[in-house]
Short mmCIF file of C-alpha atoms and ligand atoms in Angstrom, two decimals:
data_model
loop_
_atom_site.label_atom_id
_atom_site.label_comp_id
_atom_site.label_asym_id
_atom_site.label_seq_id
_atom_site.Cartn_x
_atom_site.Cartn_y
_atom_site.Cartn_z
CA MET A 14 119.88 181.81 48.98
CA ARG A 15 122.32 180.46 46.47
CA ILE A 16 125.93 180.11 47.69
CA ASP A 17 128.66 180.17 45.00
CA TRP A 18 132.20 180.83 44.65
CA GLY A 19 133.63 184.02 43.20
CA ILE A 20 137.15 183.09 42.07
CA ALA A 21 138.63 186.49 40.46
CA PRO A 22 141.37 189.30 41.21
CA VAL A 23 140.06 191.77 43.69
CA SER A 24 139.80 194.29 40.94
CA GLU A 25 137.25 192.05 39.13
CA TRP A 26 135.07 191.47 41.96
CA ALA A 27 131.47 192.39 41.31
CA VAL A 28 128.66 192.44 43.89
CA ASP A 29 125.76 194.70 45.06
CA VAL A 30 127.52 194.65 48.46
CA LEU A 31 130.55 193.42 49.74
CA VAL A 32 130.46 191.94 53.79
CA PHE A 33 133.05 192.21 56.15
CA PHE A 34 133.35 191.59 59.96
CA GLY A 35 134.66 193.85 62.52
CA ILE A 36 135.77 193.30 66.51
CA GLU A 37 134.56 195.74 68.59
CA GLY A 38 137.62 198.03 69.79
CA SER A 39 140.72 197.16 67.78
CA PHE A 40 140.38 199.51 65.09
CA ALA A 41 137.17 197.68 64.66
CA LEU A 42 137.97 195.43 61.52
CA LEU A 43 139.78 192.46 60.85
CA PRO A 44 142.90 192.35 58.79
CA GLY A 45 141.20 190.91 55.40
CA PHE A 46 139.07 194.13 55.30
CA ARG A 47 142.33 196.76 55.58
CA ARG A 48 144.12 194.76 52.97
CA TRP A 49 141.22 195.16 50.79
CA LEU A 50 140.98 198.74 51.40
CA ASP A 51 144.44 199.17 50.26
CA GLY A 52 143.09 198.55 46.73
CA GLN A 53 140.35 201.13 47.16
CA GLY A 54 139.81 204.77 46.43
CA GLN A 55 139.20 206.90 49.74
CA TRP A 56 135.47 206.65 49.58
CA ILE A 57 135.37 204.25 52.43
CA THR A 58 137.97 205.55 54.92
CA ARG A 59 136.27 209.02 54.54
CA SER A 60 133.07 207.86 55.30
CA ALA A 61 131.37 208.89 58.29
CA ALA A 62 129.35 205.33 58.60
CA LEU A 63 132.59 203.84 59.13
CA LYS A 64 133.30 206.17 61.93
CA ASP A 65 130.21 205.64 63.71
CA PHE A 66 130.87 201.77 63.50
CA GLN A 67 132.27 200.34 66.81
CA GLY A 68 131.91 196.64 66.05
CA LYS A 69 129.27 196.06 68.76
CA PHE A 70 127.71 192.67 68.27
CA GLN A 71 125.09 192.72 65.39
CA GLN A 72 125.64 196.27 64.62
CA THR A 73 125.96 196.81 60.87
CA ALA A 74 126.94 200.08 58.75
CA VAL A 75 126.28 200.39 54.86
CA ILE A 76 129.12 202.44 53.27
CA TYR A 77 128.11 203.63 49.91
CA GLY A 78 130.77 204.18 46.81
CA PRO A 79 130.51 205.47 43.33
CA ALA A 80 127.14 204.03 41.76
CA ASP A 81 128.97 202.91 38.91
CA SER A 82 131.62 200.87 41.05
CA LYS A 83 131.82 196.97 40.60
CA VAL A 84 131.34 196.97 44.54
CA PRO A 85 129.09 200.21 45.05
CA ARG A 86 128.50 199.20 48.80
CA VAL A 87 130.33 197.86 51.82
CA LEU A 88 128.55 196.44 54.64
CA VAL A 89 130.26 196.10 57.95
CA ALA A 90 129.10 193.68 60.64
CA GLY A 91 130.05 194.00 64.36
CA LEU A 92 131.39 190.65 66.18
CA GLY A 93 131.64 192.25 69.29
CA SER A 94 134.44 192.51 71.96
CA GLU A 95 137.58 189.78 71.10
CA GLU A 96 137.24 188.35 74.76
CA LYS A 97 133.66 187.65 74.61
CA PHE A 98 134.24 186.06 70.91
CA ASP A 99 132.45 182.56 70.36
CA VAL A 100 131.07 181.06 66.98
CA GLU A 101 127.75 182.32 67.99
CA LYS A 102 128.87 185.78 67.48
CA LEU A 103 129.93 184.94 63.85
CA GLN A 104 126.80 183.18 63.17
CA GLY A 105 124.79 186.00 64.75
CA ALA A 106 126.62 188.70 62.84
CA THR A 107 126.58 186.98 59.74
CA SER A 108 122.56 186.83 59.99
CA ALA A 109 122.53 190.51 61.03
CA ALA A 110 124.22 191.40 57.96
CA LEU A 111 122.09 189.19 55.37
CA ARG A 112 119.08 190.67 57.13
CA LYS A 113 120.32 193.97 56.27
CA CYS A 114 120.75 193.04 52.85
CA ARG A 115 117.16 191.72 52.58
CA ASP A 116 115.94 195.07 53.91
CA LEU A 117 117.75 196.69 51.72
CA GLY A 118 116.57 194.40 48.65
CA LEU A 119 120.07 193.41 47.76
CA ASN A 120 120.46 190.25 45.69
CA ARG A 121 124.04 189.57 45.28
CA VAL A 122 125.97 189.65 48.31
CA GLY A 123 129.61 189.23 48.43
CA ILE A 124 131.56 187.91 51.57
CA SER A 125 135.83 187.99 51.26
CA LEU A 126 137.04 184.40 52.48
CA GLN A 127 140.18 186.96 53.62
CA GLY A 128 137.88 188.82 55.33
CA LEU A 129 137.36 185.88 57.81
CA GLN A 130 140.91 185.89 58.60
CA GLY A 131 142.24 186.71 62.31
CA LEU A 132 139.54 185.18 64.26
CA PRO A 133 140.37 182.78 66.66
CA VAL A 134 138.96 179.79 64.85
CA PRO A 135 140.20 177.85 61.73
CA ILE A 136 139.32 179.42 58.12
CA ASP A 137 137.06 176.49 57.42
CA SER A 138 134.92 176.50 60.51
CA ALA A 139 134.89 180.50 60.22
CA LEU A 140 133.16 180.08 57.03
CA LYS A 141 130.94 177.42 57.87
CA GLU A 142 129.45 179.38 60.86
CA ALA A 143 129.27 182.61 58.83
CA LEU A 144 127.23 180.77 56.24
CA VAL A 145 125.16 178.57 58.48
CA GLY A 146 124.45 181.63 60.64
CA GLY A 147 123.44 183.53 57.58
CA LEU A 148 121.30 180.94 56.21
CA LEU A 149 119.43 180.56 59.48
CA GLY A 150 118.91 184.04 59.94
CA LEU A 151 117.20 184.26 56.73
CA HIS A 152 114.84 181.44 57.51
CA ARG A 153 111.26 182.39 58.29
CA PHE A 154 108.08 180.15 59.06
CA ASP A 155 105.10 181.84 56.71
CA GLU A 156 103.59 178.89 54.94
CA LEU A 157 100.55 179.49 56.78
CA LYS A 158 100.16 182.97 56.19
CA THR A 159 97.83 184.18 53.31
CA ARG A 160 97.54 187.94 53.45
CA GLU A 161 101.15 189.00 53.45
CA ILE A 162 102.54 189.33 50.16
CA GLN A 163 105.09 186.52 49.10
CA SER A 164 108.12 188.44 48.54
CA SER A 165 110.46 186.73 46.14
CA GLU A 166 113.89 185.40 47.75
CA VAL A 167 116.21 188.11 48.60
CA PRO A 168 119.25 188.05 48.48
CA GLU A 169 119.29 185.74 45.73
CA SER A 170 122.88 184.63 46.11
CA LEU A 171 125.91 184.98 48.37
CA VAL A 172 129.19 184.69 46.71
CA ILE A 173 132.30 183.87 48.52
CA LEU A 174 135.10 185.91 46.89
CA ASP A 175 138.65 184.85 47.08
CA GLU A 176 141.84 185.63 44.75
CA GLY A 177 143.13 182.10 44.14
CA GLU A 178 141.43 178.56 44.14
CA PRO A 179 140.77 177.53 47.75
CA GLU A 180 141.65 174.21 49.28
CA GLN A 181 139.61 171.21 49.00
CA SER A 182 138.72 171.35 52.62
CA ILE A 183 137.23 174.90 51.86
CA ARG A 184 135.72 174.23 48.85
CA ALA A 185 133.38 171.41 50.37
CA VAL A 186 132.14 174.39 53.21
CA PRO A 187 129.42 175.89 51.26
CA ARG A 188 127.49 172.46 50.56
CA ALA A 189 127.94 171.07 54.32
CA ALA A 190 126.52 174.75 55.38
CA GLU A 191 123.72 174.19 53.13
CA ALA A 192 122.79 170.93 54.51
CA ILE A 193 123.15 171.78 57.82
CA ALA A 194 120.93 174.89 57.74
CA SER A 195 118.33 172.73 55.67
CA GLY A 196 118.42 170.12 58.40
CA ILE A 197 117.52 172.73 61.11
CA CYS A 198 115.36 174.48 58.92
CA LEU A 199 113.22 171.25 58.62
CA ALA A 200 113.12 170.74 62.13
CA ARG A 201 112.29 174.21 62.94
CA ASP A 202 109.21 174.09 60.34
CA LEU A 203 108.01 170.68 61.86
CA VAL A 204 108.02 172.68 65.43
CA SER A 205 106.73 175.63 64.79
CA SER A 206 103.63 174.19 62.68
CA PRO A 207 100.72 173.44 64.48
CA ALA A 208 99.42 170.10 65.70
CA ASN A 209 96.50 170.18 63.63
CA ARG A 210 98.86 169.76 60.50
CA VAL A 211 101.71 167.97 62.30
CA THR A 212 100.29 165.07 63.46
CA PRO A 213 102.17 161.56 64.18
CA GLY A 214 100.96 160.81 60.51
CA PHE A 215 102.49 163.85 59.17
CA MET A 216 105.86 162.82 61.01
CA VAL A 217 105.64 159.43 59.03
CA GLU A 218 105.12 161.51 55.78
CA THR A 219 108.08 163.61 56.45
CA ALA A 220 110.37 160.48 57.32
CA ARG A 221 109.04 158.90 54.13
CA GLY A 222 110.02 161.92 51.97
CA LEU A 223 113.57 161.46 53.77
CA ALA A 224 113.82 157.78 53.25
CA GLN A 225 112.73 158.23 49.34
CA ARG A 226 115.06 161.11 48.65
CA TYR A 227 118.39 159.84 50.39
CA GLY A 228 118.13 155.86 50.48
CA PHE A 229 117.41 155.42 54.14
CA ARG A 230 115.41 152.30 55.38
CA LEU A 231 112.06 153.16 56.83
CA GLU A 232 110.04 151.22 59.19
CA VAL A 233 106.65 152.26 60.55
CA ILE A 234 105.01 150.65 63.52
CA ASP A 235 101.55 151.47 64.24
CA ALA A 236 99.83 151.21 67.50
CA GLU A 237 98.55 148.02 66.72
CA ARG A 238 101.85 146.33 65.99
CA ALA A 239 103.22 148.34 68.94
CA ALA A 240 101.08 146.62 71.28
CA GLU A 241 101.90 143.02 69.55
CA PHE A 242 105.52 143.80 70.50
CA GLY A 243 104.63 144.75 73.91
CA MET A 244 105.26 148.33 73.72
CA GLY A 245 102.78 148.70 76.48
CA SER A 246 104.30 151.95 77.58
CA PHE A 247 104.28 153.82 74.33
CA THR A 248 100.57 152.67 73.61
CA ALA A 249 99.25 153.54 77.24
CA VAL A 250 99.81 157.08 76.11
CA ALA A 251 98.75 156.72 72.48
CA GLN A 252 95.29 155.00 73.44
CA GLY A 253 93.97 158.40 74.60
CA SER A 254 94.36 159.84 71.13
CA ARG A 255 91.94 159.83 67.94
CA GLU A 256 95.07 160.69 65.78
CA PRO A 257 96.98 157.41 65.09
CA ALA A 258 100.09 157.01 66.57
CA TYR A 259 103.64 155.32 65.24
CA MET A 260 106.86 154.46 66.30
CA ILE A 261 109.14 155.66 63.29
CA VAL A 262 112.30 154.16 62.53
CA LEU A 263 114.80 155.56 60.07
CA GLU A 264 117.93 153.94 59.26
CA ARG A 265 121.10 155.12 57.36
CA PHE A 266 123.54 152.57 56.63
CA SER A 267 127.28 153.38 56.26
CA SER A 268 129.16 153.35 52.89
CA ILE A 269 131.87 151.35 54.64
CA PRO A 270 130.99 147.76 53.82
CA GLU A 271 131.51 146.00 57.17
CA LYS A 272 128.26 146.30 59.11
CA THR A 273 129.40 148.96 62.04
CA ALA A 274 127.19 149.50 65.25
CA PRO A 275 125.16 152.45 64.73
CA LEU A 276 124.54 155.57 66.66
CA VAL A 277 120.88 155.43 67.72
CA LEU A 278 119.22 158.60 68.08
CA VAL A 279 115.66 158.94 70.23
CA GLY A 280 113.48 161.74 69.80
CA LYS A 281 110.41 162.44 71.79
CA GLY A 282 107.73 162.92 69.23
CA ILE A 283 104.55 163.92 71.21
CA THR A 284 103.02 166.45 68.64
CA PHE A 285 100.72 167.69 71.31
CA ASP A 286 100.99 167.41 75.15
CA THR A 287 97.65 168.52 77.07
CA GLY A 288 99.12 166.43 79.85
CA GLY A 289 96.26 163.81 79.66
CA ILE A 290 93.99 163.51 82.38
CA SER A 291 96.56 165.01 84.66
CA LEU A 292 95.63 168.10 82.36
CA LYS A 293 97.70 170.70 82.20
CA ASN A 294 96.96 174.56 82.83
CA LYS A 295 95.43 176.39 80.04
CA ASP A 296 98.06 179.22 80.15
CA ARG A 297 99.78 179.09 76.92
CA MET A 298 99.24 175.33 76.34
CA ASP A 299 99.39 176.31 72.58
CA VAL A 300 103.16 176.02 72.74
CA MET A 301 102.76 172.19 73.59
CA LYS A 302 102.87 171.71 69.88
CA GLN A 303 106.30 171.97 70.23
CA ASP A 304 106.55 168.56 72.33
CA MET A 305 107.99 166.76 69.01
CA ALA A 306 110.94 168.80 68.91
CA GLY A 307 113.16 166.00 69.84
CA ALA A 308 111.66 163.88 67.21
CA ALA A 309 111.97 166.94 64.77
CA ALA A 310 115.49 167.30 65.44
CA VAL A 311 116.26 163.57 64.69
CA LEU A 312 114.48 164.19 61.20
CA GLY A 313 116.65 167.07 61.05
CA VAL A 314 119.73 165.01 61.27
CA PHE A 315 118.60 162.64 58.52
CA GLU A 316 118.00 165.57 56.05
CA THR A 317 121.57 166.78 56.66
CA LEU A 318 123.10 163.43 56.72
CA GLY A 319 121.28 162.89 53.51
CA ARG A 320 122.09 165.98 51.77
CA MET A 321 125.76 165.52 52.78
CA ASN A 322 125.79 161.97 52.42
CA ALA A 323 127.92 161.76 55.52
CA GLY A 324 127.54 160.52 58.78
CA GLY A 325 128.35 156.40 59.28
CA HIS A 326 125.57 153.94 60.40
CA VAL A 327 122.63 156.04 62.02
CA VAL A 328 119.36 154.82 63.49
CA GLY A 329 116.46 157.30 64.51
CA ILE A 330 113.57 156.06 66.53
CA MET A 331 110.92 158.36 66.87
CA PRO A 332 107.58 157.46 69.06
CA CYS A 333 105.24 159.99 67.86
CA THR A 334 101.52 160.29 69.48
CA GLU A 335 99.39 162.94 70.95
CA ASN A 336 98.95 163.13 74.48
CA MET A 337 95.04 163.86 75.16
CA PRO A 338 92.41 163.46 78.09
CA ASP A 339 89.77 160.98 76.82
CA GLY A 340 87.28 158.22 78.00
CA LYS A 341 90.17 155.93 76.69
CA ALA A 342 93.08 157.84 78.06
CA TYR A 343 95.54 156.21 80.53
CA LYS A 344 94.85 157.29 84.19
CA PRO A 345 97.01 158.45 87.28
CA GLY A 346 97.51 155.15 89.19
CA ASP A 347 97.58 152.88 86.18
CA VAL A 348 100.52 150.44 86.13
CA VAL A 349 101.76 149.56 82.51
CA LYS A 350 104.14 146.95 81.24
CA SER A 351 107.01 148.45 79.21
CA LEU A 352 108.69 146.61 76.35
CA SER A 353 111.48 145.97 78.68
CA GLY A 354 109.22 144.21 80.79
CA LEU A 355 109.38 146.31 83.69
CA THR A 356 106.45 147.72 85.34
CA VAL A 357 105.75 151.42 85.35
CA GLU A 358 103.31 152.85 87.94
CA VAL A 359 101.58 156.24 86.38
CA ILE A 360 101.62 159.22 88.83
CA SER A 361 101.25 161.68 86.15
CA THR A 362 100.06 161.27 82.94
CA ASP A 363 101.74 164.55 81.95
CA ALA A 364 105.04 162.62 82.53
CA GLU A 365 104.33 161.09 79.05
CA GLY A 366 107.82 161.86 77.42
CA ARG A 367 109.44 159.10 79.39
CA MET A 368 106.58 156.69 78.81
CA VAL A 369 107.11 156.89 74.95
CA LEU A 370 110.87 157.08 75.12
CA CYS A 371 111.27 154.02 77.53
CA ASP A 372 109.96 151.75 74.88
CA ALA A 373 112.04 153.41 72.04
CA LEU A 374 114.83 152.82 74.04
CA THR A 375 114.40 149.39 74.57
CA TYR A 376 113.60 149.03 70.99
CA ALA A 377 116.88 150.71 70.28
CA LEU A 378 118.79 148.05 71.61
CA ASP A 379 117.90 145.56 68.84
CA PHE A 380 120.52 147.46 66.79
CA GLN A 381 123.16 146.82 68.99
CA PRO A 382 124.30 150.44 69.23
CA ALA A 383 127.59 151.85 69.71
CA ALA A 384 125.93 154.73 71.65
CA ILE A 385 122.45 155.71 72.12
CA VAL A 386 121.52 159.39 72.63
CA ASP A 387 117.88 160.62 73.31
CA ILE A 388 116.69 164.23 73.01
CA ALA A 389 113.57 165.18 74.52
CA THR A 390 111.44 168.58 75.65
CA LEU A 391 111.08 166.35 78.77
CA THR A 392 110.89 168.53 81.93
CA ALA A 393 109.69 172.03 83.00
CA ALA A 394 112.15 171.71 85.64
CA CYS A 395 114.83 171.84 82.99
CA ILE A 396 113.88 175.49 82.26
CA VAL A 397 113.83 176.03 85.99
CA ALA A 398 117.53 175.03 85.90
CA PHE A 399 118.75 176.25 82.89
CA GLY A 400 116.64 178.82 81.38
CA ASN A 401 115.83 178.92 77.68
CA GLU A 402 119.74 178.98 76.67
CA VAL A 403 121.18 175.87 77.91
CA ALA A 404 119.98 172.10 77.39
CA ALA A 405 120.89 169.57 80.19
CA VAL A 406 122.60 166.51 79.55
CA MET A 407 123.20 163.79 81.26
CA GLY A 408 124.00 159.94 80.73
CA ASN A 409 126.07 157.01 81.94
CA ARG A 410 129.52 157.62 80.35
CA GLU A 411 131.17 160.81 81.11
CA ALA A 412 133.41 160.73 77.85
CA LEU A 413 129.67 160.73 76.09
CA THR A 414 128.37 163.76 77.88
CA LYS A 415 131.96 165.34 77.58
CA SER A 416 131.77 165.12 73.91
CA ILE A 417 128.42 166.75 73.45
CA LEU A 418 129.56 169.67 75.67
CA ASP A 419 132.60 170.08 73.32
CA ILE A 420 130.78 169.88 70.15
CA GLY A 421 127.94 172.17 71.41
CA SER A 422 130.54 174.87 72.20
CA ARG A 423 132.06 174.36 68.64
CA VAL A 424 129.08 174.52 66.99
CA GLY A 425 126.93 177.20 69.24
CA GLU A 426 124.58 175.08 71.19
CA LYS A 427 125.21 175.27 74.95
CA TYR A 428 124.92 172.20 77.12
CA TRP A 429 125.41 171.41 80.69
CA PRO A 430 125.50 168.30 82.95
CA LEU A 431 123.31 166.83 85.63
CA PRO A 432 124.25 163.76 87.79
CA LEU A 433 122.51 160.84 87.69
CA TRP A 434 123.72 159.11 90.96
CA ASP A 435 121.77 156.10 91.72
CA PHE A 436 120.18 157.44 95.25
CA TYR A 437 118.15 159.51 93.14
CA PHE A 438 116.14 156.28 92.14
CA ASP A 439 114.55 156.07 95.65
CA HIS A 440 112.32 159.07 94.68
CA LEU A 441 110.90 156.64 92.16
CA LYS A 442 110.20 153.51 94.28
CA SER A 443 106.93 152.20 94.03
CA ASP A 444 104.79 150.17 96.12
CA ILE A 445 103.01 148.16 93.45
CA ALA A 446 105.09 148.32 90.51
CA ASP A 447 108.90 148.18 89.62
CA PHE A 448 108.89 152.28 89.75
CA LYS A 449 106.68 155.17 89.44
CA ASN A 450 106.95 157.62 86.35
CA VAL A 451 107.10 160.93 88.89
CA ALA A 452 107.82 161.72 92.50
CA ASP A 453 107.43 165.20 93.88
CA ARG A 454 108.76 168.44 92.25
CA SER A 455 112.30 167.86 93.53
CA ALA A 456 115.13 167.28 90.97
CA GLY A 457 112.76 167.01 88.07
CA ALA A 458 114.94 166.93 85.08
CA ILE A 459 117.33 164.56 86.70
CA LEU A 460 114.53 162.14 87.75
CA GLY A 461 113.60 162.22 83.95
CA GLY A 462 117.15 160.94 83.37
CA ILE A 463 117.00 158.50 86.14
CA PHE A 464 113.64 157.12 84.90
CA LEU A 465 115.26 156.58 81.64
CA LYS A 466 118.36 155.21 82.81
CA GLN A 467 116.57 152.12 83.90
CA PHE A 468 115.92 150.98 80.29
CA VAL A 469 119.58 151.26 79.16
CA PRO A 470 121.91 148.57 80.01
CA ALA A 471 125.01 150.03 81.35
CA SER A 472 127.16 148.28 78.62
CA ILE A 473 125.92 150.93 76.24
CA PRO A 474 126.92 154.48 76.43
CA TRP A 475 124.05 156.41 76.50
CA ALA A 476 123.18 160.49 76.88
CA HIS A 477 120.16 161.88 77.55
CA ILE A 478 119.33 165.52 76.18
CA ASP A 479 116.53 167.95 77.71
CA ILE A 480 115.73 170.39 75.33
CA ALA A 481 112.41 171.80 77.14
CA GLY A 482 113.88 175.25 77.37
CA THR A 483 115.98 175.14 74.40
CA ALA A 484 113.80 174.08 71.69
CA TRP A 485 111.55 177.18 71.52
CA THR A 486 112.34 180.72 71.94
CA GLU A 487 109.84 184.04 72.62
CA LYS A 488 112.34 186.30 71.97
CA GLU A 489 114.10 186.82 68.71
CA LEU A 490 117.79 185.46 68.72
CA GLY A 491 120.71 185.89 66.89
CA THR A 492 119.83 183.47 64.10
CA ALA A 493 116.44 182.34 64.81
CA PRO A 494 112.98 184.37 64.88
CA ARG A 495 110.37 183.97 67.62
CA GLY A 496 109.50 180.11 67.45
CA ALA A 497 111.38 176.89 66.96
CA THR A 498 114.99 176.85 67.31
CA GLY A 499 115.88 173.19 65.65
CA PHE A 500 118.29 172.97 68.63
CA GLY A 501 120.19 169.77 68.85
CA VAL A 502 120.20 169.01 65.24
CA ARG A 503 123.91 170.40 64.77
CA THR A 504 125.39 168.44 67.89
CA MET A 505 123.80 165.31 66.67
CA VAL A 506 125.00 165.52 63.17
CA GLU A 507 128.45 166.16 64.37
CA LEU A 508 128.24 163.22 66.97
CA ALA A 509 126.80 161.07 63.80
CA CYS A 510 130.25 162.17 61.88
CA THR A 511 132.76 161.74 64.55
CA LEU A 512 131.38 158.87 66.67
CA PRO A 513 133.95 156.42 65.73
CA VAL A 514 136.87 158.86 66.34
CA LEU A 515 135.87 159.90 69.71
CA GLY A 516 136.73 156.55 71.42
CA ILE A 517 133.59 156.38 73.64
CA GLU A 518 132.90 152.50 74.74
N1 BES B 4 105.98 168.13 77.55
C1 BES B 4 106.47 168.34 78.83
C2 BES B 4 107.40 169.53 79.50
C3 BES B 4 107.62 170.73 78.86
C4 BES B 4 107.26 171.69 79.73
C5 BES B 4 108.40 171.06 77.66
C6 BES B 4 107.15 173.21 79.13
C7 BES B 4 108.51 172.34 77.07
C8 BES B 4 108.09 173.13 77.82
C9 BES B 4 106.62 167.18 79.59
O1 BES B 4 105.66 166.15 79.23
C10 BES B 4 105.71 167.57 80.97
O2 BES B 4 104.45 167.76 81.18
N2 BES B 4 106.46 167.42 81.77
C11 BES B 4 106.09 167.37 83.22
C12 BES B 4 106.46 166.36 84.34
C13 BES B 4 106.12 166.33 85.83
C14 BES B 4 104.80 165.89 85.48
C15 BES B 4 107.12 165.32 86.47
C16 BES B 4 106.61 168.60 83.95
O3 BES B 4 107.94 169.08 83.54
O4 BES B 4 105.87 169.71 84.64
ZN1 ZN B 5 103.62 166.31 79.84
ZN1 ZN B 6 105.41 166.34 77.05
#
């Protein structure tokens, strides 16, 4: 769906359908709608469809006018009650509205900028969230379906209608929204794609595509070179798979000439997690194709930053491999030497995420980062703690953790902190190595964080995001069908664009 501006007097607005939003209760509609109504005939206010509309979240109603009218239909979309309003409601309502337009086969959809006024968010964010929500709501992963008729793209275009030229800051919103949606959709498609397609090699090709399109530096470290570097923990996981493993590094340089310290984003890229020798239960093992969602989110961030040409100096490090049982696979009880020099006793080969991330974190230090954020589908314990709606965030700087929470609430991604108090480390003590990779079942998500913390010097601000619950959804969400969500892309994009002003040291 293309997004265009339509600047013209109200009387000249011409679209197949014009979308307005309504709040539940307070006569259900926002001020912009009432102002627009004043210039119309009675067809809308008299319509029974409008009377049936209460403004409930994701409720829609279509009101038909005279067929020869320049605007023959109005679609009203519910935001729910005022007290419960947040950006997810606006994203979800726009998604519901555009899905309805698609069902009706309407091609040219209008949305009035005025119609977004009166919400408790600035108008430029309201427009951005509505557009991102609308674009995400329409996105489907159907590349692998051959029997369903590939319908042409409906709606073809979304026109933002306004009477006068909008300010520059608002003018730029559609391109930013498109860039954000495209990054999230890239992440979703990679995660939804099965593991026989999205192999570590496929992740490399995706990164190469981004590097070529947007001029990023790409470095691909294969398993042989990783072993030479001393990445013994990453290569231990990789050695059980026939699929070549890669540590992928993407670097976007800032347009500011002085070399600034980068934000380093590290994403877990296990393209399939069987558990290895500590083999997982067969039930729903298929969803373990999602175990590269962290790396996919990092690639999504680079797609967005590339398209927006924004974001400062950012490095992405993605350790990509399968985790398989095999004659050559690493085993419970093995001790491996990580790139940091620290030795790890492998208690469970299914805790492979931390094994590949720790070497990526050590490699990140070479870039003298301003901050490191890692993102991973790390622990089932995170799902036990927070369910599928909320991601866990932990780290060594309260300011960074708080920034992630704040950004999340602004863009519609929910995070909650977990503590990384030092006494938790006692659980990981090993008799024969520096520490173990897992303990018993207690404090599972925290121990993932505690393990990773061993590899980050206290002088570097670092946060770890566990997206085991949020990367995938079994139920359809407001802006995502069943499957991959692309969770984390938005927060990391925002972080990449604002890190210097957040004052995290
Ligand atoms: N990839 C899994 C975690 C996971 C589970 C992600 C469900 C998404 C959905 C991870 O590698 C894993 O297996 N973790 C183990 C850790 C345990 C052995 C300490 C887990 O959570 O059971
Ligand atoms: Zn695992
Ligand atoms: Zn895993």
